[in-house]
PDB file of C-alpha atoms in Angstrom:
ATOM      1  CA  MET A  50     -84.261-158.716  58.412  1.00  0.00           C
ATOM      2  CA  ILE A  51     -83.688-155.444  60.298  1.00  0.00           C
ATOM      3  CA  LYS A  52     -83.574-152.307  58.189  1.00  0.00           C
ATOM      4  CA  GLU A  53     -80.984-149.714  59.035  1.00  0.00           C
ATOM      5  CA  PRO A  54     -82.350-146.289  59.921  1.00  0.00           C
ATOM      6  CA  ILE A  55     -82.253-143.794  57.086  1.00  0.00           C
ATOM      7  CA  HIS A  56     -80.474-141.269  59.291  1.00  0.00           C
ATOM      8  CA  ASP A  57     -78.006-142.012  62.005  1.00  0.00           C
ATOM      9  CA  LYS A  58     -77.626-139.825  65.072  1.00  0.00           C
ATOM     10  CA  LYS A  59     -74.519-138.087  63.718  1.00  0.00           C
ATOM     11  CA  SER A  60     -76.151-137.034  60.421  1.00  0.00           C
ATOM     12  CA  CYS A  61     -79.308-135.905  62.258  1.00  0.00           C
ATOM     13  CA  ASN A  62     -77.202-133.796  64.617  1.00  0.00           C
ATOM     14  CA  GLN A  63     -75.318-132.271  61.672  1.00  0.00           C
ATOM     15  CA  HIS A  64     -78.617-131.488  59.950  1.00  0.00           C
ATOM     16  CA  ILE A  65     -80.052-129.864  63.070  1.00  0.00           C
ATOM     17  CA  MET A  66     -76.841-127.880  63.596  1.00  0.00           C
ATOM     18  CA  ALA A  67     -77.022-126.614  60.008  1.00  0.00           C
ATOM     19  CA  VAL A  68     -80.603-125.444  60.646  1.00  0.00           C
ATOM     20  CA  HIS A  69     -79.420-123.695  63.823  1.00  0.00           C
ATOM     21  CA  ASP A  70     -76.641-121.968  61.851  1.00  0.00           C
ATOM     22  CA  ALA A  71     -79.119-120.764  59.201  1.00  0.00           C
ATOM     23  CA  MET A  72     -81.595-119.557  61.826  1.00  0.00           C
ATOM     24  CA  TYR A  73     -78.823-117.716  63.654  1.00  0.00           C
ATOM     25  CA  ILE A  74     -78.060-115.698  60.513  1.00  0.00           C
ATOM     26  CA  LEU A  75     -81.701-115.206  59.464  1.00  0.00           C
ATOM     27  CA  ASN A  76     -83.165-114.732  62.931  1.00  0.00           C
ATOM     28  CA  GLY A  77     -85.391-111.902  63.969  1.00  0.00           C
ATOM     29  CA  ARG A  78     -88.488-110.337  62.603  1.00  0.00           C
ATOM     30  CA  TRP A  79     -87.017-108.462  59.641  1.00  0.00           C
ATOM     31  CA  LYS A  80     -84.150-110.215  57.860  1.00  0.00           C
ATOM     32  CA  ILE A  81     -86.222-112.544  55.712  1.00  0.00           C
ATOM     33  CA  SER A  82     -88.500-109.663  54.658  1.00  0.00           C
ATOM     34  CA  ILE A  83     -85.458-107.569  53.729  1.00  0.00           C
ATOM     35  CA  ILE A  84     -83.942-110.418  51.721  1.00  0.00           C
ATOM     36  CA  ALA A  85     -87.286-111.096  50.016  1.00  0.00           C
ATOM     37  CA  SER A  86     -87.536-107.411  49.034  1.00  0.00           C
ATOM     38  CA  LEU A  87     -84.032-107.502  47.564  1.00  0.00           C
ATOM     39  CA  CYS A  88     -84.582-110.758  45.618  1.00  0.00           C
ATOM     40  CA  PHE A  89     -85.934-108.869  42.632  1.00  0.00           C
ATOM     41  CA  ASN A  90     -84.424-105.379  42.755  1.00  0.00           C
ATOM     42  CA  THR A  91     -81.636-103.222  44.035  1.00  0.00           C
ATOM     43  CA  LEU A  92     -83.309-100.833  46.467  1.00  0.00           C
ATOM     44  CA  ARG A  93     -82.414 -97.591  48.150  1.00  0.00           C
ATOM     45  CA  PHE A  94     -82.609 -97.359  51.925  1.00  0.00           C
ATOM     46  CA  THR A  95     -85.819 -95.307  51.806  1.00  0.00           C
ATOM     47  CA  ASP A  96     -87.416 -97.786  49.375  1.00  0.00           C
ATOM     48  CA  LEU A  97     -86.585-100.644  51.730  1.00  0.00           C
ATOM     49  CA  LEU A  98     -88.035 -98.666  54.621  1.00  0.00           C
ATOM     50  CA  ARG A  99     -91.318 -98.431  52.700  1.00  0.00           C
ATOM     51  CA  GLU A 100     -91.192-102.013  51.446  1.00  0.00           C
ATOM     52  CA  VAL A 101     -90.629-103.660  54.847  1.00  0.00           C
ATOM     53  CA  GLU A 102     -93.727-102.501  56.695  1.00  0.00           C
ATOM     54  CA  GLY A 103     -93.289-101.617  60.344  1.00  0.00           C
ATOM     55  CA  ILE A 104     -89.501-101.530  60.504  1.00  0.00           C
ATOM     56  CA  SER A 105     -87.839 -98.423  61.918  1.00  0.00           C
ATOM     57  CA  GLY A 106     -84.913 -96.740  60.189  1.00  0.00           C
ATOM     58  CA  LYS A 107     -82.597 -97.633  63.047  1.00  0.00           C
ATOM     59  CA  MET A 108     -83.587-101.320  62.927  1.00  0.00           C
ATOM     60  CA  LEU A 109     -83.329-101.444  59.130  1.00  0.00           C
ATOM     61  CA  SER A 110     -79.842 -99.982  59.333  1.00  0.00           C
ATOM     62  CA  ARG A 111     -78.822-102.551  61.954  1.00  0.00           C
ATOM     63  CA  GLU A 112     -80.260-105.477  60.005  1.00  0.00           C
ATOM     64  CA  LEU A 113     -78.665-104.369  56.723  1.00  0.00           C
ATOM     65  CA  LYS A 114     -75.297-104.038  58.448  1.00  0.00           C
ATOM     66  CA  ASN A 115     -75.634-107.574  59.808  1.00  0.00           C
ATOM     67  CA  LEU A 116     -76.647-108.939  56.396  1.00  0.00           C
ATOM     68  CA  GLU A 117     -73.665-107.141  54.874  1.00  0.00           C
ATOM     69  CA  GLU A 118     -71.311-108.646  57.485  1.00  0.00           C
ATOM     70  CA  ASN A 119     -72.633-112.080  56.521  1.00  0.00           C
ATOM     71  CA  GLN A 120     -71.945-111.345  52.836  1.00  0.00           C
ATOM     72  CA  LEU A 121     -75.606-111.560  51.840  1.00  0.00           C
ATOM     73  CA  VAL A 122     -76.046-107.873  50.918  1.00  0.00           C
ATOM     74  CA  THR A 123     -73.824-105.231  49.385  1.00  0.00           C
ATOM     75  CA  ARG A 124     -74.101-101.543  50.155  1.00  0.00           C
ATOM     76  CA  THR A 125     -73.256 -98.987  47.469  1.00  0.00           C
ATOM     77  CA  VAL A 126     -72.949 -95.279  48.231  1.00  0.00           C
ATOM     78  CA  LEU A 127     -73.744 -93.186  45.160  1.00  0.00           C
ATOM     79  CA  ASN A 128     -72.143 -89.811  44.604  1.00  0.00           C
ATOM     80  CA  THR A 129     -75.384 -87.823  44.595  1.00  0.00           C
ATOM     81  CA  GLN A 130     -76.642 -84.850  46.529  1.00  0.00           C
ATOM     82  CA  PRO A 131     -78.009 -85.834  48.997  1.00  0.00           C
ATOM     83  CA  VAL A 132     -76.077 -89.096  49.250  1.00  0.00           C
ATOM     84  CA  THR A 133     -77.999 -92.124  48.013  1.00  0.00           C
ATOM     85  CA  VAL A 134     -77.303 -95.592  49.375  1.00  0.00           C
ATOM     86  CA  GLU A 135     -78.409 -98.696  47.483  1.00  0.00           C
ATOM     87  CA  TYR A 136     -78.574-102.266  48.679  1.00  0.00           C
ATOM     88  CA  GLU A 137     -78.595-105.456  46.674  1.00  0.00           C
ATOM     89  CA  LEU A 138     -78.193-109.141  47.286  1.00  0.00           C
ATOM     90  CA  THR A 139     -74.780-110.578  46.616  1.00  0.00           C
ATOM     91  CA  GLU A 140     -74.457-113.647  44.419  1.00  0.00           C
ATOM     92  CA  TYR A 141     -74.261-115.608  47.666  1.00  0.00           C
ATOM     93  CA  GLY A 142     -77.353-113.805  48.978  1.00  0.00           C
ATOM     94  CA  HIS A 143     -79.272-114.868  45.870  1.00  0.00           C
ATOM     95  CA  THR A 144     -78.799-118.491  46.962  1.00  0.00           C
ATOM     96  CA  LEU A 145     -81.521-117.734  49.543  1.00  0.00           C
ATOM     97  CA  LYS A 146     -84.102-117.016  46.822  1.00  0.00           C
ATOM     98  CA  GLU A 147     -85.133-120.674  46.713  1.00  0.00           C
ATOM     99  CA  VAL A 148     -85.615-120.627  50.498  1.00  0.00           C
ATOM    100  CA  ILE A 149     -87.677-117.420  50.279  1.00  0.00           C
ATOM    101  CA  ASP A 150     -89.791-118.881  47.458  1.00  0.00           C
ATOM    102  CA  SER A 151     -90.422-122.043  49.507  1.00  0.00           C
ATOM    103  CA  LEU A 152     -91.433-119.966  52.531  1.00  0.00           C
ATOM    104  CA  ALA A 153     -93.776-117.898  50.363  1.00  0.00           C
ATOM    105  CA  ARG A 154     -95.433-121.025  48.941  1.00  0.00           C
ATOM    106  CA  TRP A 155     -95.812-122.506  52.413  1.00  0.00           C
ATOM    107  CA  GLY A 156     -97.216-119.224  53.750  1.00  0.00           C
ATOM    108  CA  HIS A 157     -99.729-119.020  50.913  1.00  0.00           C
ATOM    109  CA  ASN A 158    -100.827-122.622  51.461  1.00  0.00           C
ATOM    110  CA  HIS A 159    -101.041-122.123  55.212  1.00  0.00           C
ATOM    111  CA  ARG A 160    -103.189-118.995  54.863  1.00  0.00           C
ATOM    112  CA  LYS A 161    -105.454-120.880  52.459  1.00  0.00           C
ATOM    113  CA  LYS A 162    -105.724-123.851  54.855  1.00  0.00           C
ATOM    114  CA  ILE A 163    -106.491-121.698  57.897  1.00  0.00           C
ATOM    115  CA  THR A 164    -108.822-119.157  56.279  1.00  0.00           C
ATOM    116  CA  GLY A 165    -110.202-121.214  53.412  1.00  0.00           C
ATOM    117  CA  LYS A 166    -109.374-118.303  51.076  1.00  0.00           C
ATOM    118  CA  ASP A 167    -106.658-117.687  48.486  1.00  0.00           C
TER     119      ASP A 167
END
């Protein structure tokens, strides 16, 4: 008896396309780090600048704008002097927390495998 493949070509292509869509939104060096920083707290722009090591203010601004356009982050301007801007994940953005947690676990395990240290 011949077993049918678990995945047919159409479902594999749909799966790969979904991965491409996700990577298109999360691409680049900084977006995942920004999202990971916002998973636990609402942060001001300057706090994010400190939290995401190596990112410039211009790049952070660009990445936050893109994340906002994709409805993953909200931007709130507070009526303070000087003006304070806070960023937080939207409810939709919080759906990425599981992805971030999985990446963190994989990264930890990978570091341990490669270096032999925790």
